[in-house]
C-alpha positions as a Python dict, from the first residue, in 0.01 Angstrom:
ca = {
    (1, 'X'): (0, 0, 0),
    (2, 'X'): (135, -97, 349),
    (3, 'X'): (-152, -327, 407),
    (4, 'X'): (-110, -494, 54),
    (5, 'X'): (291, -472, 56),
    (6, 'X'): (346, -624, 402),
    (7, 'X'): (-25, -820, 411),
    (8, 'X'): (-37, -629, 760),
    (9, 'X'): (-407, -623, 925),
    (10, 'X'): (-612, -325, 818),
    (11, 'X'): (-696, -230, 1177),
    (12, 'X'): (-368, -174, 1281),
    (13, 'X'): (-323, 75, 1020),
    (14, 'X'): (-445, 476, 1150),
    (15, 'X'): (-331, 771, 883),
    (16, 'X'): (-245, 1045, 1010),
    (17, 'X'): (-248, 1356, 808),
    (18, 'X'): (18, 1651, 820),
    (19, 'X'): (-123, 1975, 782),
    (20, 'X'): (26, 2361, 710),
    (21, 'X'): (237, 2545, 925),
    (22, 'X'): (115, 2763, 1189),
    (23, 'X'): (283, 3062, 1022),
    (24, 'X'): (52, 3067, 689),
    (25, 'X'): (-241, 3091, 877),
    (26, 'X'): (-138, 3492, 1008),
    (27, 'X'): (-327, 3748, 823),
    (28, 'X'): (-101, 3892, 567),
    (29, 'X'): (-308, 3983, 259),
    (30, 'X'): (-189, 4220, 76),
    (31, 'X'): (163, 4297, 254),
    (32, 'X'): (461, 4338, -16),
    (33, 'X'): (730, 4090, 21),
    (34, 'X'): (1041, 4279, 37),
    (35, 'X'): (1265, 4008, -152),
    (36, 'X'): (1026, 3940, -403),
    (37, 'X'): (1038, 4325, -482),
    (38, 'X'): (1400, 4331, -438),
    (39, 'X'): (1359, 4070, -754),
    (40, 'X'): (1172, 4307, -976),
    (41, 'X'): (888, 4481, -878),
    (42, 'X'): (555, 4276, -842),
    (43, 'X'): (184, 4396, -858),
    (44, 'X'): (-72, 4255, -657),
    (45, 'X'): (-219, 3934, -736),
    (46, 'X'): (-66, 3939, -1078),
    (47, 'X'): (122, 3633, -1051),
    (48, 'X'): (134, 3235, -1005),
    (49, 'X'): (352, 3113, -753),
    (50, 'X'): (541, 2754, -703),
    (51, 'X'): (734, 2675, -398),
    (52, 'X'): (950, 2346, -383),
    (53, 'X'): (1265, 2228, -554),
    (54, 'X'): (1335, 2184, -931),
    (55, 'X'): (1399, 1791, -925),
    (56, 'X'): (1263, 1662, -1287),
    (57, 'X'): (958, 1500, -1106),
    (58, 'X'): (836, 1880, -1001),
    (59, 'X'): (755, 1859, -1381),
    (60, 'X'): (855, 2197, -1416),
    (61, 'X'): (957, 2205, -1798),
    (62, 'X'): (594, 2137, -1843),
    (63, 'X'): (469, 2426, -1646),
    (64, 'X'): (686, 2623, -1836),
    (65, 'X'): (523, 2534, -2168),
    (66, 'X'): (219, 2602, -1995),
    (67, 'X'): (280, 2912, -1887),
    (68, 'X'): (423, 2998, -2255),
    (69, 'X'): (65, 2895, -2361),
    (70, 'X'): (-159, 3085, -2087),
    (71, 'X'): (64, 3404, -2158),
    (72, 'X'): (-6, 3367, -2507),
    (73, 'X'): (-325, 3220, -2576),
    (74, 'X'): (-561, 3322, -2300),
    (75, 'X'): (-476, 3691, -2317),
    (76, 'X'): (-304, 3735, -2016),
    (77, 'X'): (60, 3876, -2107),
    (78, 'X'): (84, 4041, -1790),
    (79, 'X'): (66, 3743, -1561),
    (80, 'X'): (428, 3639, -1406),
    (81, 'X'): (516, 3311, -1285),
    (82, 'X'): (741, 3326, -950),
    (83, 'X'): (969, 3005, -870),
    (84, 'X'): (1083, 3002, -539),
    (85, 'X'): (1347, 2727, -550),
    (86, 'X'): (1705, 2650, -418),
    (87, 'X'): (1997, 2766, -621),
    (88, 'X'): (2162, 2425, -740),
    (89, 'X'): (2190, 2206, -1077),
    (90, 'X'): (1829, 2213, -1127),
    (91, 'X'): (1822, 2587, -1078),
    (92, 'X'): (2044, 2656, -1376),
    (93, 'X'): (1856, 2371, -1630),
    (94, 'X'): (1559, 2551, -1555),
    (95, 'X'): (1721, 2899, -1614),
    (96, 'X'): (1772, 2747, -1958),
    (97, 'X'): (1461, 2644, -1995),
    (98, 'X'): (1288, 2982, -1951),
    (99, 'X'): (1534, 3143, -2215),
    (100, 'X'): (1471, 2835, -2442),
    (101, 'X'): (1090, 2942, -2425),
    (102, 'X'): (1168, 3339, -2431),
    (103, 'X'): (1022, 3359, -2092),
    (104, 'X'): (1256, 3598, -1937),
    (105, 'X'): (1102, 3880, -1747),
    (106, 'X'): (792, 3664, -1733),
    (107, 'X'): (913, 3422, -1545),
    (108, 'X'): (1153, 3476, -1202),
    (109, 'X'): (1333, 3254, -1012),
    (110, 'X'): (1385, 3358, -681),
    (111, 'X'): (1602, 3124, -398),
    (112, 'X'): (1538, 3018, -83),
    (113, 'X'): (1284, 3206, 147),
    (114, 'X'): (1198, 3240, 493),
    (115, 'X'): (822, 3151, 596),
    (116, 'X'): (770, 3510, 704),
    (117, 'X'): (866, 3652, 338),
    (118, 'X'): (647, 3334, 159),
    (119, 'X'): (353, 3426, 339),
    (120, 'X'): (352, 3761, 213),
    (121, 'X'): (435, 3656, -127),
    (122, 'X'): (154, 3388, -131),
    (123, 'X'): (-45, 3684, 17),
    (124, 'X'): (-34, 3863, -322),
    (125, 'X'): (-20, 3584, -598),
    (126, 'X'): (-354, 3457, -806),
    (127, 'X'): (-255, 3097, -733),
    (128, 'X'): (-19, 2839, -635),
    (129, 'X'): (74, 2586, -905),
    (130, 'X'): (194, 2238, -799),
    (131, 'X'): (285, 2053, -1146),
    (132, 'X'): (407, 1767, -994),
    (133, 'X'): (437, 1396, -1155),
    (134, 'X'): (512, 1233, -767),
    (135, 'X'): (453, 1377, -390),
    (136, 'X'): (478, 1241, -93),
    (137, 'X'): (235, 1434, 78),
    (138, 'X'): (204, 1799, -56),
    (139, 'X'): (257, 2025, 243),
    (140, 'X'): (333, 2335, -15),
    (141, 'X'): (-12, 2314, -157),
    (142, 'X'): (-138, 2286, 236),
    (143, 'X'): (51, 2620, 315),
    (144, 'X'): (-107, 2807, 2),
    (145, 'X'): (-433, 2702, 139),
    (146, 'X'): (-391, 2826, 481),
    (147, 'X'): (-301, 3189, 342),
    (148, 'X'): (-578, 3205, 145),
    (149, 'X'): (-463, 3115, -185),
    (150, 'X'): (-602, 2894, -447),
    (151, 'X'): (-452, 2609, -560),
    (152, 'X'): (-396, 2445, -881),
    (153, 'X'): (-208, 2125, -921),
    (154, 'X'): (-161, 1787, -1055),
    (155, 'X'): (-422, 1530, -1080),
    (156, 'X'): (-224, 1283, -871),
    (157, 'X'): (-387, 1027, -594),
    (158, 'X'): (-157, 1189, -324),
    (159, 'X'): (-241, 1511, -391),
    (160, 'X'): (-647, 1443, -445),
    (161, 'X'): (-638, 1240, -103),
    (162, 'X'): (-464, 1523, 81),
    (163, 'X'): (-651, 1834, -99),
    (164, 'X'): (-978, 1661, -154),
    (165, 'X'): (-1239, 1907, -341),
    (166, 'X'): (-1030, 2223, -181),
    (167, 'X'): (-838, 2214, -537),
    (168, 'X'): (-844, 2267, -919),
    (169, 'X'): (-675, 1956, -1090),
    (170, 'X'): (-514, 1938, -1433),
    (171, 'X'): (-343, 1641, -1626),
    (172, 'X'): (52, 1699, -1529),
    (173, 'X'): (174, 1595, -1879),
    (174, 'X'): (-52, 1814, -2111),
    (175, 'X'): (84, 2176, -2101),
    (176, 'X'): (-227, 2280, -2285),
    (177, 'X'): (-456, 2115, -1988),
    (178, 'X'): (-236, 2269, -1733),
    (179, 'X'): (-264, 2624, -1881),
    (180, 'X'): (-667, 2605, -1928),
}
């Protein structure tokens, strides 16, 4: 886009990719997260996790729709979804979306978490879910991968560029595809 928009010689452009944060590479498998436990007891490997804000482009309402399908149609009634995001106006909307879909008790909103707690939460999850419609880079997915967590994410160009064949992709506009 830089080459096209500014008509710059391609030989002057060097792409430098970011990486996961160092803390996520530490061995933390099966260590309980005290904050997550405080929010409600979590069984190991029985939850999906999303980390980020709840802005509209993050596509969390469709993730809730997909989760409803997943727990209803795929016999995964014991599965939980953890949404780790800041408490703001978008959090409040998300709470309303959870209630509207009758997902209370299945979907848990957890506020900001420090890296140490988050790595423990990653270590005990089944997968990281990233339904975003638009991203700048996708660091949370890299952090999840560094912690050994499988990533399922939107089939958008930036995530393909960054994650390559290391993720499973879905159509972010289709809750059925997200669920499957």
